[in-house]
Short mmCIF file of C-alpha atoms in Angstrom, two decimals:
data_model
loop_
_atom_site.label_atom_id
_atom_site.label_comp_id
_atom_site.label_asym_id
_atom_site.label_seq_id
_atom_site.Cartn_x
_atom_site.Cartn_y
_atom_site.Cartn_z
CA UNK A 506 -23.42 -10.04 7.35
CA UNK A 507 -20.42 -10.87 8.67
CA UNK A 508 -18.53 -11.98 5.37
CA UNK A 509 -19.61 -7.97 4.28
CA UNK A 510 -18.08 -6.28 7.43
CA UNK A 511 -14.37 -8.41 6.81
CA UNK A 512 -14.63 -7.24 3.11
CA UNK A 513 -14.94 -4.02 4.24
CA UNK A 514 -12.68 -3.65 7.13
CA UNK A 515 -10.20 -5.21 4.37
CA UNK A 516 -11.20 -2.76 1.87
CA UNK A 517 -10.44 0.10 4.50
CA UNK A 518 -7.33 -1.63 5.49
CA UNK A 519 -6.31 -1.85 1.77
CA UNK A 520 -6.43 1.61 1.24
CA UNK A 521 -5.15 2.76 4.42
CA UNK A 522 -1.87 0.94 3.70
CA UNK A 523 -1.81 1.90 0.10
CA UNK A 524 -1.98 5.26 1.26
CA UNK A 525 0.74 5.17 3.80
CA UNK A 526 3.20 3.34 1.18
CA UNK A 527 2.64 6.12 -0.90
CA UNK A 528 3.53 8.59 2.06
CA UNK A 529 6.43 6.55 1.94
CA UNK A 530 7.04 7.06 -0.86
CA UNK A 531 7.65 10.60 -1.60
CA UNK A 532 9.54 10.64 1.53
CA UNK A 533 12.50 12.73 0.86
CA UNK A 534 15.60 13.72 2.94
CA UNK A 535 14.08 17.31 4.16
CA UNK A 536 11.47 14.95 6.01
CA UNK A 537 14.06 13.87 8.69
CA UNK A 538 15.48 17.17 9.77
CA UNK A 539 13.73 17.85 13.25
CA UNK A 540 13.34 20.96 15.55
CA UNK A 541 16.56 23.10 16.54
CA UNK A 542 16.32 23.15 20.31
CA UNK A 543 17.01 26.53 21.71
CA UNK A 544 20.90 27.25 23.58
CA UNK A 545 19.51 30.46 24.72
CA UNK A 546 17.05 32.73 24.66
CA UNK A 547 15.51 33.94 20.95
CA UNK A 548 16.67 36.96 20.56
CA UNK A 549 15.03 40.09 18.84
CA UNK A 550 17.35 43.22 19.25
CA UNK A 551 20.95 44.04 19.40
CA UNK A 552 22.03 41.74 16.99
CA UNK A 553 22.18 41.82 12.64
CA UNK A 554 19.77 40.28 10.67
CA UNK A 555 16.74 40.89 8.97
CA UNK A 556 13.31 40.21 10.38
CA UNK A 557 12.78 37.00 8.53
CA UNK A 558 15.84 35.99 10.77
CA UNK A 559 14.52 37.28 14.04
CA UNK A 560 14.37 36.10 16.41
CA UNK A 561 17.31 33.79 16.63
CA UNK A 562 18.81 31.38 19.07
CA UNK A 563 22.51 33.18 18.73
CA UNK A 564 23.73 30.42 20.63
CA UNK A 565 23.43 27.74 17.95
CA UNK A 566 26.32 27.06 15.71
CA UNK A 567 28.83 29.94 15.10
CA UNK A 568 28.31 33.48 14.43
CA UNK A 569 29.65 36.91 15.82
CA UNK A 570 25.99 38.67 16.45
CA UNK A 571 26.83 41.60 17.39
CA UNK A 572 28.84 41.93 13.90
CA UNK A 573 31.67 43.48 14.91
CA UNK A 574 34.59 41.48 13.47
CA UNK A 575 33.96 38.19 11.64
CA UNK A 576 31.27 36.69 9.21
CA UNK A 577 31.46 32.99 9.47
CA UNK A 578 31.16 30.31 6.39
CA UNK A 579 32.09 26.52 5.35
CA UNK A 580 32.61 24.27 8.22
CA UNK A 581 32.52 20.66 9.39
CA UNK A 582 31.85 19.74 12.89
CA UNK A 583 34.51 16.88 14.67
CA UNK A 584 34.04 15.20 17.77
CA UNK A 585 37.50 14.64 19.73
CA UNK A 586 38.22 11.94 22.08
CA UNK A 587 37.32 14.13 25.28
CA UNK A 588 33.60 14.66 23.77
CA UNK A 589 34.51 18.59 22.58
CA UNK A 590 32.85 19.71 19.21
CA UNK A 591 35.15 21.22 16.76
CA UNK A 592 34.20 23.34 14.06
CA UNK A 593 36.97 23.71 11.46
CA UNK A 594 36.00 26.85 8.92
CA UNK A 595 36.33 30.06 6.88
CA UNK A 596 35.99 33.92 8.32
CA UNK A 597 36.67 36.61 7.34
CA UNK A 598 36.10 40.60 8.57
CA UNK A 599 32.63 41.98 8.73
CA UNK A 600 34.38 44.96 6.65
CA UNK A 601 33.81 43.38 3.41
CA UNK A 602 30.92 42.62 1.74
CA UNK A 603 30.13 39.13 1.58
CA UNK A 604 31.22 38.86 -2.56
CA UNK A 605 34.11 40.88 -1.29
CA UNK A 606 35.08 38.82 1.40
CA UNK A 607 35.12 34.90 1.10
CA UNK A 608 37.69 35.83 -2.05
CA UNK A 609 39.79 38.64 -1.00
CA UNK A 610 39.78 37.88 3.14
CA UNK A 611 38.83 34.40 3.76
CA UNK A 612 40.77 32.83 6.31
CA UNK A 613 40.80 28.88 8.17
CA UNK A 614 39.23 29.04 11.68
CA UNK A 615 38.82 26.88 14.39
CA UNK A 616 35.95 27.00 17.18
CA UNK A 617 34.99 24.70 19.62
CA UNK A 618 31.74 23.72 21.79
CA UNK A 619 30.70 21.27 24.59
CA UNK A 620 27.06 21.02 23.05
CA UNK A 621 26.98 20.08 19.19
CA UNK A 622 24.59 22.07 18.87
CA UNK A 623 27.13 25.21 20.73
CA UNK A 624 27.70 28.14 21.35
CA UNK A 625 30.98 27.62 19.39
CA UNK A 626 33.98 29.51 20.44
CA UNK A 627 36.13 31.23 18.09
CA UNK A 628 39.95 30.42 19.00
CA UNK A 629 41.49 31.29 15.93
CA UNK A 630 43.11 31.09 12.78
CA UNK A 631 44.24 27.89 11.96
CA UNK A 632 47.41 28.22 10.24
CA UNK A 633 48.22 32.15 10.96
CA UNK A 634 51.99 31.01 9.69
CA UNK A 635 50.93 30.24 5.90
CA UNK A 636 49.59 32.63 3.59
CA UNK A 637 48.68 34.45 6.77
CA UNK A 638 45.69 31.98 7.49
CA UNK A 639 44.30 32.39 3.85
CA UNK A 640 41.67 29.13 3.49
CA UNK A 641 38.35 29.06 2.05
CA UNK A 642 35.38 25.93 1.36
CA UNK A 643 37.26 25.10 4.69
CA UNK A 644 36.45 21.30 5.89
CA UNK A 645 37.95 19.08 9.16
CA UNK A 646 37.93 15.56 9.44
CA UNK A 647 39.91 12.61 11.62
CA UNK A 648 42.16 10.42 9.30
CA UNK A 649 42.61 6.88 9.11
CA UNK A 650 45.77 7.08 11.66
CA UNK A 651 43.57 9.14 14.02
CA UNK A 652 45.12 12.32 13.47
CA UNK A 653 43.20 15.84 12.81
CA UNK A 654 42.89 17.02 8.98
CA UNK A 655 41.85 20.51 7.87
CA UNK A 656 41.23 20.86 3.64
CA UNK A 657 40.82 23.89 1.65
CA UNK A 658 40.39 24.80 -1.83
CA UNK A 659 38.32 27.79 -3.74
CA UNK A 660 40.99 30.30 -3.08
CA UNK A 661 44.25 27.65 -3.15
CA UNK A 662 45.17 24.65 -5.09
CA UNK A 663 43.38 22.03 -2.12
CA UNK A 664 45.74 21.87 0.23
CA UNK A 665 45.52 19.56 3.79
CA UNK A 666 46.91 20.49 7.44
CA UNK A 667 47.42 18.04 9.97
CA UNK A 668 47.99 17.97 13.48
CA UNK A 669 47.96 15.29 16.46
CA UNK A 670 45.34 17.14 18.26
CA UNK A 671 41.98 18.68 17.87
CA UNK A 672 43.44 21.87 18.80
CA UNK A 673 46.31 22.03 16.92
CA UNK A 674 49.20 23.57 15.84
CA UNK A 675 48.15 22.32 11.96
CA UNK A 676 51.08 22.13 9.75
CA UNK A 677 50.94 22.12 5.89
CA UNK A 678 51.22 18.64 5.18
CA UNK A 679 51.19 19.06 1.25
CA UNK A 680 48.47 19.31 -1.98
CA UNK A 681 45.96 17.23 -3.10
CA UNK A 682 47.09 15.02 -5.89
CA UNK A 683 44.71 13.69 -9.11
CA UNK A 684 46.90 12.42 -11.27
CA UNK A 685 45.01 9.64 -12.71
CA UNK A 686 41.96 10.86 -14.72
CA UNK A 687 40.84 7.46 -15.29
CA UNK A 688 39.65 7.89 -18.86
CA UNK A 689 37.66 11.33 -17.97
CA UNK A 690 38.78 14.87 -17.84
CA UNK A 691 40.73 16.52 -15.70
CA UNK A 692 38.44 19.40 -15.22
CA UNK A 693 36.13 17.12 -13.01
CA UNK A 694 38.78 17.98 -10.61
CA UNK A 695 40.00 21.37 -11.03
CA UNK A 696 39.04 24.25 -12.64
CA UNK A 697 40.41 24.97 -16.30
CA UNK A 698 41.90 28.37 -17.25
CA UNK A 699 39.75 29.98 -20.56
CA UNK A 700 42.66 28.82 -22.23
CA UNK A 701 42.05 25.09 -21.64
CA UNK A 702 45.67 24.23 -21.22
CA UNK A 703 46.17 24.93 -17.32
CA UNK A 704 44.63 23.03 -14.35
CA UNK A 705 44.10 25.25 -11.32
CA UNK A 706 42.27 25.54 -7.80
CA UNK A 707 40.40 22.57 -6.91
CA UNK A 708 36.81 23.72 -5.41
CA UNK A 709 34.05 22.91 -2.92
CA UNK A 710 36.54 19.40 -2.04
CA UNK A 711 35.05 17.26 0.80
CA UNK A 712 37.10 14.59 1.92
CA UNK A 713 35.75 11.28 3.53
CA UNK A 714 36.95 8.12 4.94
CA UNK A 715 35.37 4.89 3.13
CA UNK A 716 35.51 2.03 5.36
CA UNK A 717 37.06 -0.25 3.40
CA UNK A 718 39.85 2.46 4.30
CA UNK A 719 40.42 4.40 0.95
CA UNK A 720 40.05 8.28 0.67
CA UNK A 721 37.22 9.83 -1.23
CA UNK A 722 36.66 12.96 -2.39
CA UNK A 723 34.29 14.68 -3.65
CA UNK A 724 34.59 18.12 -5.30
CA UNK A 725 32.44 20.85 -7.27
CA UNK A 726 31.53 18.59 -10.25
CA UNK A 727 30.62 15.42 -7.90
CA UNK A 728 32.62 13.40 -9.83
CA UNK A 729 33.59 10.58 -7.21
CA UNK A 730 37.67 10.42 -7.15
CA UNK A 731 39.25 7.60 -4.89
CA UNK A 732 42.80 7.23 -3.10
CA UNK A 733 44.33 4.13 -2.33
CA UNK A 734 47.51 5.74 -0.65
CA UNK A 735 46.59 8.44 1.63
CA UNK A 736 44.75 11.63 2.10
CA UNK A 737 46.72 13.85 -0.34
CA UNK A 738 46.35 10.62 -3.19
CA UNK A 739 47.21 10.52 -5.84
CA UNK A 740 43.29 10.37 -6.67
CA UNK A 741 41.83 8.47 -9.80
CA UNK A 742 38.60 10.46 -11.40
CA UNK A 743 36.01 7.06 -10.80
CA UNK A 744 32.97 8.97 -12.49
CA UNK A 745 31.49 11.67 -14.72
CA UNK A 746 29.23 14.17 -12.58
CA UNK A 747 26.65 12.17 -10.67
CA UNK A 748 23.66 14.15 -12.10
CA UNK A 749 24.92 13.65 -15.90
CA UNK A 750 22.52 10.28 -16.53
CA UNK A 751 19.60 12.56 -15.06
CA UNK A 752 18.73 15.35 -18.25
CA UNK A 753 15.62 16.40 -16.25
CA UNK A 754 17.73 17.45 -12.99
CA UNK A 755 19.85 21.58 -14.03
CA UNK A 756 22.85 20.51 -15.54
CA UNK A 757 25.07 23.84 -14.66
CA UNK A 758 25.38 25.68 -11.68
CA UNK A 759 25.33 23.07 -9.34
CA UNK A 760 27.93 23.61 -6.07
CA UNK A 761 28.61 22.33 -2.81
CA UNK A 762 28.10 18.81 -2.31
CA UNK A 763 28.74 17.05 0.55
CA UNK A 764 29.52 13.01 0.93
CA UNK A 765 28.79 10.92 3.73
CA UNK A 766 27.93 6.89 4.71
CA UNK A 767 25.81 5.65 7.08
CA UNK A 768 23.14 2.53 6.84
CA UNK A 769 25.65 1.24 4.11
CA UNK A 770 24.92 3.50 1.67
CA UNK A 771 27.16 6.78 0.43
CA UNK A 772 24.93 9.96 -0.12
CA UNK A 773 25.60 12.83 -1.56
CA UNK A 774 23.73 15.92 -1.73
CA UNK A 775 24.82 19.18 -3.78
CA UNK A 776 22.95 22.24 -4.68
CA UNK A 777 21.57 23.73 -7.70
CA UNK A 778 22.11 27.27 -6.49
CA UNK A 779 20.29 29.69 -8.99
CA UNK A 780 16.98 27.78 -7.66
CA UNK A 781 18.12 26.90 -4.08
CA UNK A 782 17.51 23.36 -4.38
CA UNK A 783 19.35 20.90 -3.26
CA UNK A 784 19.58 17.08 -4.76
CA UNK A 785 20.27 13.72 -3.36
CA UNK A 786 21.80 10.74 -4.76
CA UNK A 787 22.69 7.70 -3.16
CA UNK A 788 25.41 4.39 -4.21
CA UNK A 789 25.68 1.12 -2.48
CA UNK A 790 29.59 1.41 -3.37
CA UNK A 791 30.26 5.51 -3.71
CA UNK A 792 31.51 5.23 -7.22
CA UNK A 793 28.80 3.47 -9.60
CA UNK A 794 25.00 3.87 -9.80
CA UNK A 795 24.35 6.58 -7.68
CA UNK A 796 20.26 6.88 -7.94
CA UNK A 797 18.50 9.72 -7.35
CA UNK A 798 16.97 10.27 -4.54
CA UNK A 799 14.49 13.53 -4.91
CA UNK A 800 15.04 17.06 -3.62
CA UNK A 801 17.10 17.20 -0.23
CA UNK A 802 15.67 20.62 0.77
CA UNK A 803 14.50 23.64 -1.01
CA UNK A 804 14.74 27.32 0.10
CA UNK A 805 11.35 28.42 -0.90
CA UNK A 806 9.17 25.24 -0.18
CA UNK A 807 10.71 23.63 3.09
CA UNK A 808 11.25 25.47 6.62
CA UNK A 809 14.54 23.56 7.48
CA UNK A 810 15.61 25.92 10.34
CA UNK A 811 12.57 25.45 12.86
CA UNK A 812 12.63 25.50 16.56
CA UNK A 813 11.31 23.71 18.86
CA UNK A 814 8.73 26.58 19.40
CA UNK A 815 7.74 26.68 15.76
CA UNK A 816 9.96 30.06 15.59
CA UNK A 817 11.03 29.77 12.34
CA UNK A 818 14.32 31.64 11.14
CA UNK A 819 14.05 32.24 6.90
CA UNK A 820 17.43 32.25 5.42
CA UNK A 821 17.81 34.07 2.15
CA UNK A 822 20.97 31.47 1.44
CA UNK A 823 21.26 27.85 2.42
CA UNK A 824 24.65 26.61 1.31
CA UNK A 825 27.86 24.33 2.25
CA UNK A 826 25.57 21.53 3.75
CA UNK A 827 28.21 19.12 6.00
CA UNK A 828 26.51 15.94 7.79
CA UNK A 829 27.45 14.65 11.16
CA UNK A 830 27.70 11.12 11.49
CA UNK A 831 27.77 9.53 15.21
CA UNK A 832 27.20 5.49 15.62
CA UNK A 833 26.47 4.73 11.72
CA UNK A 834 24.05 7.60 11.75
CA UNK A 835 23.71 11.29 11.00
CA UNK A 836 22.53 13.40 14.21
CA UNK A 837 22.93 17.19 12.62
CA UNK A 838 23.45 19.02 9.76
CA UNK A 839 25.21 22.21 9.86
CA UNK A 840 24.56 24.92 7.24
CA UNK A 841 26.24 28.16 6.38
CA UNK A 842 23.68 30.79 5.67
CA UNK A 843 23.04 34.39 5.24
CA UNK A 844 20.03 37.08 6.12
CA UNK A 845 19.77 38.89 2.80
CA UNK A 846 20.70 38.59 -1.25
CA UNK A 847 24.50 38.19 -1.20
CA UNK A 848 24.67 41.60 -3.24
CA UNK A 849 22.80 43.33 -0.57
CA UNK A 850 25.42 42.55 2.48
CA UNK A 851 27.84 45.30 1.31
CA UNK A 852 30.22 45.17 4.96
CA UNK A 853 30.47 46.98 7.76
CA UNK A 854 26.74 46.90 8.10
CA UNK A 855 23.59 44.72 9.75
CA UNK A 856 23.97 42.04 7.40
CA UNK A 857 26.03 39.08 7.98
CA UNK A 858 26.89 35.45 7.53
CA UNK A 859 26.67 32.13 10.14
CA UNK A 860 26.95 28.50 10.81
CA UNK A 861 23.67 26.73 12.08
CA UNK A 862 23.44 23.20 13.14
CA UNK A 863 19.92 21.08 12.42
CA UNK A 864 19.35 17.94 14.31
CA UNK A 865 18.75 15.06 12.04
CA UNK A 866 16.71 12.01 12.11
CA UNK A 867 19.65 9.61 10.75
CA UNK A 868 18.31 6.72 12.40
CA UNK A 869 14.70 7.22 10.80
CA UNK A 870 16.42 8.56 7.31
CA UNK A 871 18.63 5.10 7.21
CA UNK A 872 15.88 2.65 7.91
CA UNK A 873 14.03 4.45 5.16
CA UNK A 874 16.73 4.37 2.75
CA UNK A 875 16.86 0.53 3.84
CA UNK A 876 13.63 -0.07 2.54
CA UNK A 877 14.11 1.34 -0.85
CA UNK A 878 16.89 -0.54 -1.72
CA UNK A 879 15.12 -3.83 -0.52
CA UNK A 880 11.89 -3.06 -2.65
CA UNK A 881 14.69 -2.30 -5.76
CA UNK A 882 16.22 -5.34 -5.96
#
């Protein structure tokens, strides 16, 4: 009797871990994001936005709710040495329409918080001097010599500003450089003209540190591009598009990646934006073999933007995903987003654009990641 109740407490055991590896294993990175803990109050009336954005912590991240000068896009959030939160982004006037304005008004920003999570405050154009503060797919970072960097591209060339502190002033310090395409083309980079014989804007650029203390970046195509001698490069093209080796994954239309390490791995995650999906891909070195990972979050399946309430707050647009990485791990997300159908926000009315931060389980996500690439090899 006792030989049958081991075989089946084994049995049951069998299939209870069975089933848990295969929870496991459809784990993807949307499973990590946790519950946005309220600044504030939710709030129902006096500010823009559609219902399936109401109510709202107005609090969190960066946003003008009461709509009456600036819709807010892009971003990256960097932590100072006196604990502050920076957000370095694009605005521009709530008098445009939202396909009118990150082209024709779209300007570099600075805000700043105590809490990561915020309220961030607005204090200003970044470089009001150049181009009178044009900047768009606006990104901040802290070099290798500890100084500030702010990168934009879309609307300009890719240009970087510098400065010794978080709050500036940020002085051009000069264009990104890919000189080297490495035996691919150059349009991995930079946009070609219809023409093909002219190299223009470079677009959607994110710009990380490795730590063997080389800048990457990453741009529109996600073609990985390297730097051995400084932010601005010149940058050698490592890679076709990270997707290419994956036929079953949209080819076209994919925008907005973002690049980060932690748990010594490199991720990247970019977005397919005609089905609001977003990908991720991960590379024990950043430049070979980056692996597929499954879908990082999806507009219409997942309910990324939760609080701790269950209040949930439905974006129509999830876009220009930047991680936060404290301690080896990520702690938040921040997303730019928008109420309605980018069409329907025609300026000057209750429609508008913000930045929202999402907590992050990157201690969780890593340990995870850990375990696939033990079980792979």
């Amino acid at each position: 009797m006792r030989s049958i109740e081991i075989a089946l407490i084994s049995s049951v055991l069998l299939v209870s871990n069975t089933l848990i590896a295969q929870q496991d294993h459809v784990q993807q990175l949307v499973d990590f994001f946790l519950p946005m803990k309220p600044q504030g109050l939710l709030i129902f009336e006096g500010i823009w936005g559609n219902n399936n954005v109401l109510p709202r912590d107005i609090k969190n991240g960066l946003e003008d709710s009461t709509i009456k000068q600036w819709c807010y896009w892009d971003g990256k959030i960097v932590k100072d040495d006196k604990g502050k939160y920076h957000i370095y982004a694009s605005k521009w006037d709530q008098k445009y329409s939202h396909r009118d304005g990150w082209h024709k008004g779209s300007k570099g920003t600075h805000a700043v918080a105590d809490n990561i999570m915020g309220p961030y405050k607005d204090k200003g154009l970044l470089w009001p001097d150049w181009q009178e503060g044009k900047g768009h797919n606006v990104i901040g970072l802290r070099m290798h010599d500890g100084r500030y960097a702010v990168v934009t591209s879309e609307l300009t060339p890719g240009e970087v500003f510098v400065s010794d502190h978080s709050n500036g002033p940020f002085k051009l310090l000069g264009q990104i450089k890919v000189e080297d395409p490495h035996g691919f083309g150059m349009g991995l980079a930079r946009y070609q003209n219809p023409e093909k014989s002219h190299y223009g804007n470079m677009s959607n650029v994110k710009v990380m540190l490795r730590p063997d203390g080389r800048y990457m970046i990453i741009a529109r195509s996600t073609a990985p591009m390297i730097s051995e001698n400084g932010i601005l490069g010149p940058y050698k093209i490592m890679g076709d598009r990270i997707y290419k080796k994956y036929p079953e994954l949209p080819q076209t239309k994919n925008e907005d990646p973002t690049i980060w390490y932690s748990g010594g791995l490199y991720h990247i995650v970019y977005n397919h934006w005609p089905s609001k999906t977003s990908y991720h891909f991960s590379s024990e070195d950043g430049i070979h073999d980056w692996k597929y990972r499954g879908i990082a979050f999806k507009k219409d399946e997942f309910k990324i933007f939760k609080y701790t309430d269950g209040t949930i707050n439905d974006w129509q647009f999830i876009e220009r995903p930047t991680a936060y990485v404290e301690n080896g791990h990520v702690t938040h997300f921040i997303f730019s987003v928008i109420d309605v159908k980018k069409g329907q926000d025609r300026g000057s009315d209750n429609h508008a654009s913000k930045i929202v931060v999402v907590p992050f389980d990157g201690v969780a996500f890593d340990k995870y990641m850990k375990g696939i690439i033990e079980n792979e090899e």
